[in-house]
Amino acid sequence: MYQSQMLINGVQVSSLSGKVEIIRNPANQEPVAEVTVGSRQDACLALEAARRAFPIWSLTSRQERAKILHAAADLVRHRAEQIARLLTLEQGKPLKNAKMEVLSSADVLDFYAEEGKRDFGEWISSSHSRSIVLRQPVGVAALITPWNFPVDLLAWKVGPCLAAGCTFVAKPPSLAPLAATEFVRAVSDAGLPAGAANVVHGAGGEVGAELVENPISRKIAFTGETETGRWIMAHAAAHIKRVSLELGGQSPFIVCADADVKAAAAAAAQRAFSNMGQICISVNRIYVAEEVAEPFIEALVKRAERFKIGDGLQPDVDLGPMFSGAQREKTREHVADALEKGAALLSGGQEPEGEDYEKGYFFRPTVLGEADHSMRVMREETFGPVAPIMKFKTLEEAIHLANDTEYGLAAYVFTNDLKTALCAAEGLEAGGIGINVNNVVDLQAPFGGWKESGLGRELGHYGLEAYLETKHIRLGM
Ligand code: NDP
């Protein structure tokens, strides 16, 4: 069986307690790997290693840091097959998607290798003085990530963190730590000083909490549930730490009367069901103009029934299992709640039948009609493959419904009218608005949430700023 250890001070290590846990494949519950499980003490050792490495890495020139980050990207690409296979085995996603995730994480490292060189500072002249404004690395960062995109979401943090000159301790999700650990190992092997990149496994409430509470970390970059983010923000306050929070979402998808209905249905199906709906910017609620509701729903149901479901290691599979039994149970509960409150089941609603599906956490893509805001699927983050649909009469009504949530991560609008598109984009309360696209992620542009979906931005030059402090040097003339 595959063995996964932690990475502390450049060395692969077991935990002080020697504790291990078994990781199981969500497609069949077979054991996949034995993982070292750390504790608060292991987290402290990793933080101390990162603190010792900080003066070395932060004083390494930007050009040299860029070279090492490019080498890290190459190494991740070189090991992509192996890392992707681990990702499918622990998380369930189809191998082709796992590979895309690993390769895109290498692109993130390349991007920040160059972005790190472009942090120029400022020069300001006053009558009796000159001001130099410097940007310097914030210090040791704690990088805490979830299981749905364990490699990519970690790369979004590792890239800017290292480019800025910070060192880090990463805490991958307890139930899917394998690929993330291999990713950091590849980055470390590319020539980082020992201790610049560390990984500690273990429970969020213990290892994660130590990384947040210990005064050595000066910056917490977190992706995960809003509740966990709230806890982290409160506890980071004890030492006034910098925090970036990428939290939950409940993303609306508006289909206007003048939209290309087939394109909208294809886009909605892909973003509602890929990764089994376990995406923070997944389509969670669909609002469709009454005039085009019938052809849109028909096209969406057709799309939902076309996906091939199965073990992610099979080459032709579109959707793997859900990540865990708990995740599938929550999805079932949300569907049952909607049906009780009057929704119509248009497709899916249960696990697929057959021997191949008996042991895994499979679930069919589910389309619900006649949805309304009394239903949990329309208000909470299901994090499952469910697309509930509600009809609207006017754009104002659609925007009002879309904003009726405490979340604000992404929102989508399909229309062929520029004025409608801009009115909707200006009125929607979310950090990312997709117009005639079903994805608001672009490596060069800011990503993050409004309201309870988060704080701060990742990606683009915004991602780098999150790891930099500002210093004003005033020179008397
Ligand atoms: P969690 O918040 O449960 O966990 C995320 C990470 O935080 C895990 O590594 C977890 O460890 C750790 N953790 C848990 N408790 C603490 C704590 N008290 N202190 C420090 N760390 C802690 O999220 P999930 O893993 O369930 O991920 C799903 C969530 O992530 C969804 O809500 C989704 O919307 C959100 N997400 C947001 C994205 C965004 O960019 N906005 C992108 C992707 C996902 P452990 O695994 O041991 O519990």
PDB file of N, CA and C in Angstrom, residues 79-115:
ATOM      1  N   ARG A  79       5.898  14.751 -12.733  1.00  0.00           N
ATOM      2  CA  ARG A  79       5.295  13.743 -11.836  1.00  0.00           C
ATOM      3  C   ARG A  79       3.760  13.738 -11.925  1.00  0.00           C
ATOM      4  N   ALA A  80       3.224  14.424 -12.937  1.00  0.00           N
ATOM      5  CA  ALA A  80       1.765  14.642 -12.985  1.00  0.00           C
ATOM      6  C   ALA A  80       0.964  13.342 -13.000  1.00  0.00           C
ATOM      7  N   GLU A  81       1.434  12.342 -13.751  1.00  0.00           N
ATOM      8  CA  GLU A  81       0.677  11.072 -13.846  1.00  0.00           C
ATOM      9  C   GLU A  81       0.505  10.469 -12.457  1.00  0.00           C
ATOM     10  N   GLN A  82       1.619  10.422 -11.734  1.00  0.00           N
ATOM     11  CA  GLN A  82       1.593   9.777 -10.409  1.00  0.00           C
ATOM     12  C   GLN A  82       0.726  10.582  -9.429  1.00  0.00           C
ATOM     13  N   ILE A  83       0.867  11.900  -9.450  1.00  0.00           N
ATOM     14  CA  ILE A  83       0.102  12.738  -8.517  1.00  0.00           C
ATOM     15  C   ILE A  83      -1.400  12.643  -8.861  1.00  0.00           C
ATOM     16  N   ALA A  84      -1.705  12.657 -10.164  1.00  0.00           N
ATOM     17  CA  ALA A  84      -3.106  12.615 -10.594  1.00  0.00           C
ATOM     18  C   ALA A  84      -3.752  11.282 -10.197  1.00  0.00           C
ATOM     19  N   ARG A  85      -2.999  10.215 -10.331  1.00  0.00           N
ATOM     20  CA  ARG A  85      -3.557   8.898  -9.972  1.00  0.00           C
ATOM     21  C   ARG A  85      -3.907   8.855  -8.475  1.00  0.00           C
ATOM     22  N   LEU A  86      -3.019   9.408  -7.654  1.00  0.00           N
ATOM     23  CA  LEU A  86      -3.297   9.460  -6.212  1.00  0.00           C
ATOM     24  C   LEU A  86      -4.555  10.298  -5.951  1.00  0.00           C
ATOM     25  N   LEU A  87      -4.683  11.380  -6.699  1.00  0.00           N
ATOM     26  CA  LEU A  87      -5.832  12.276  -6.520  1.00  0.00           C
ATOM     27  C   LEU A  87      -7.136  11.546  -6.846  1.00  0.00           C
ATOM     28  N   THR A  88      -7.146  10.795  -7.928  1.00  0.00           N
ATOM     29  CA  THR A  88      -8.358  10.026  -8.276  1.00  0.00           C
ATOM     30  C   THR A  88      -8.641   8.971  -7.213  1.00  0.00           C
ATOM     31  N   LEU A  89      -7.603   8.302  -6.760  1.00  0.00           N
ATOM     32  CA  LEU A  89      -7.811   7.236  -5.780  1.00  0.00           C
ATOM     33  C   LEU A  89      -8.346   7.760  -4.447  1.00  0.00           C
ATOM     34  N   GLU A  90      -7.915   8.939  -4.034  1.00  0.00           N
ATOM     35  CA  GLU A  90      -8.345   9.426  -2.717  1.00  0.00           C
ATOM     36  C   GLU A  90      -9.614  10.275  -2.797  1.00  0.00           C
ATOM     37  N   GLN A  91      -9.829  10.951  -3.954  1.00  0.00           N
ATOM     38  CA  GLN A  91     -10.922  11.918  -4.031  1.00  0.00           C
ATOM     39  C   GLN A  91     -12.078  11.439  -4.902  1.00  0.00           C
ATOM     40  N   GLY A  92     -11.795  10.576  -5.885  1.00  0.00           N
ATOM     41  CA  GLY A  92     -12.855  10.001  -6.704  1.00  0.00           C
ATOM     42  C   GLY A  92     -12.983  10.604  -8.090  1.00  0.00           C
ATOM     43  N   LYS A  93     -12.434  11.802  -8.341  1.00  0.00           N
ATOM     44  CA  LYS A  93     -12.678  12.466  -9.636  1.00  0.00           C
ATOM     45  C   LYS A  93     -12.034  11.677 -10.772  1.00  0.00           C
ATOM     46  N   PRO A  94     -12.613  11.764 -11.992  1.00  0.00           N
ATOM     47  CA  PRO A  94     -12.035  11.058 -13.130  1.00  0.00           C
ATOM     48  C   PRO A  94     -10.578  11.439 -13.356  1.00  0.00           C
ATOM     49  N   LEU A  95      -9.801  10.446 -13.784  1.00  0.00           N
ATOM     50  CA  LEU A  95      -8.354  10.648 -13.948  1.00  0.00           C
ATOM     51  C   LEU A  95      -8.045  11.822 -14.877  1.00  0.00           C
ATOM     52  N   LYS A  96      -8.851  11.992 -15.960  1.00  0.00           N
ATOM     53  CA  LYS A  96      -8.553  13.107 -16.881  1.00  0.00           C
ATOM     54  C   LYS A  96      -8.702  14.450 -16.151  1.00  0.00           C
ATOM     55  N   ASN A  97      -9.683  14.551 -15.245  1.00  0.00           N
ATOM     56  CA  ASN A  97      -9.865  15.799 -14.488  1.00  0.00           C
ATOM     57  C   ASN A  97      -8.756  15.968 -13.450  1.00  0.00           C
ATOM     58  N   ALA A  98      -8.338  14.859 -12.861  1.00  0.00           N
ATOM     59  CA  ALA A  98      -7.257  14.914 -11.871  1.00  0.00           C
ATOM     60  C   ALA A  98      -5.984  15.422 -12.551  1.00  0.00           C
ATOM     61  N   LYS A  99      -5.743  14.918 -13.765  1.00  0.00           N
ATOM     62  CA  LYS A  99      -4.529  15.332 -14.479  1.00  0.00           C
ATOM     63  C   LYS A  99      -4.594  16.821 -14.821  1.00  0.00           C
ATOM     64  N   MET A 100      -5.784  17.263 -15.253  1.00  0.00           N
ATOM     65  CA  MET A 100      -5.935  18.697 -15.563  1.00  0.00           C
ATOM     66  C   MET A 100      -5.649  19.542 -14.324  1.00  0.00           C
ATOM     67  N   GLU A 101      -6.130  19.064 -13.187  1.00  0.00           N
ATOM     68  CA  GLU A 101      -5.914  19.816 -11.936  1.00  0.00           C
ATOM     69  C   GLU A 101      -4.416  19.920 -11.621  1.00  0.00           C
ATOM     70  N   VAL A 102      -3.707  18.818 -11.772  1.00  0.00           N
ATOM     71  CA  VAL A 102      -2.268  18.834 -11.440  1.00  0.00           C
ATOM     72  C   VAL A 102      -1.510  19.735 -12.423  1.00  0.00           C
ATOM     73  N   LEU A 103      -1.855  19.617 -13.698  1.00  0.00           N
ATOM     74  CA  LEU A 103      -1.152  20.440 -14.696  1.00  0.00           C
ATOM     75  C   LEU A 103      -1.461  21.922 -14.493  1.00  0.00           C
ATOM     76  N   SER A 104      -2.697  22.214 -14.115  1.00  0.00           N
ATOM     77  CA  SER A 104      -3.007  23.640 -13.918  1.00  0.00           C
ATOM     78  C   SER A 104      -2.295  24.166 -12.668  1.00  0.00           C
ATOM     79  N   SER A 105      -2.031  23.293 -11.706  1.00  0.00           N
ATOM     80  CA  SER A 105      -1.275  23.759 -10.526  1.00  0.00           C
ATOM     81  C   SER A 105       0.168  24.095 -10.914  1.00  0.00           C
ATOM     82  N   ALA A 106       0.709  23.385 -11.910  1.00  0.00           N
ATOM     83  CA  ALA A 106       2.062  23.722 -12.399  1.00  0.00           C
ATOM     84  C   ALA A 106       2.029  25.099 -13.078  1.00  0.00           C
ATOM     85  N   ASP A 107       0.946  25.374 -13.813  1.00  0.00           N
ATOM     86  CA  ASP A 107       0.824  26.692 -14.468  1.00  0.00           C
ATOM     87  C   ASP A 107       0.796  27.820 -13.428  1.00  0.00           C
ATOM     88  N   VAL A 108       0.163  27.542 -12.289  1.00  0.00           N
ATOM     89  CA  VAL A 108       0.096  28.557 -11.227  1.00  0.00           C
ATOM     90  C   VAL A 108       1.522  28.900 -10.750  1.00  0.00           C
ATOM     91  N   LEU A 109       2.355  27.873 -10.615  1.00  0.00           N
ATOM     92  CA  LEU A 109       3.738  28.112 -10.150  1.00  0.00           C
ATOM     93  C   LEU A 109       4.506  28.948 -11.180  1.00  0.00           C
ATOM     94  N   ASP A 110       4.319  28.627 -12.464  1.00  0.00           N
ATOM     95  CA  ASP A 110       4.990  29.405 -13.522  1.00  0.00           C
ATOM     96  C   ASP A 110       4.530  30.864 -13.495  1.00  0.00           C
ATOM     97  N   PHE A 111       3.219  31.051 -13.329  1.00  0.00           N
ATOM     98  CA  PHE A 111       2.679  32.419 -13.332  1.00  0.00           C
ATOM     99  C   PHE A 111       3.305  33.241 -12.197  1.00  0.00           C
ATOM    100  N   TYR A 112       3.321  32.671 -10.989  1.00  0.00           N
ATOM    101  CA  TYR A 112       3.837  33.454  -9.848  1.00  0.00           C
ATOM    102  C   TYR A 112       5.359  33.591  -9.866  1.00  0.00           C
ATOM    103  N   ALA A 113       6.044  32.667 -10.558  1.00  0.00           N
ATOM    104  CA  ALA A 113       7.492  32.831 -10.721  1.00  0.00           C
ATOM    105  C   ALA A 113       7.760  34.198 -11.367  1.00  0.00           C
ATOM    106  N   GLU A 114       6.967  34.537 -12.377  1.00  0.00           N
ATOM    107  CA  GLU A 114       7.161  35.812 -13.083  1.00  0.00           C
ATOM    108  C   GLU A 114       6.538  36.978 -12.310  1.00  0.00           C
ATOM    109  N   GLU A 115       5.354  36.745 -11.750  1.00  0.00           N
ATOM    110  CA  GLU A 115       4.647  37.815 -11.037  1.00  0.00           C
ATOM    111  C   GLU A 115       5.497  38.333  -9.865  1.00  0.00           C
TER     112      GLU A 115
END
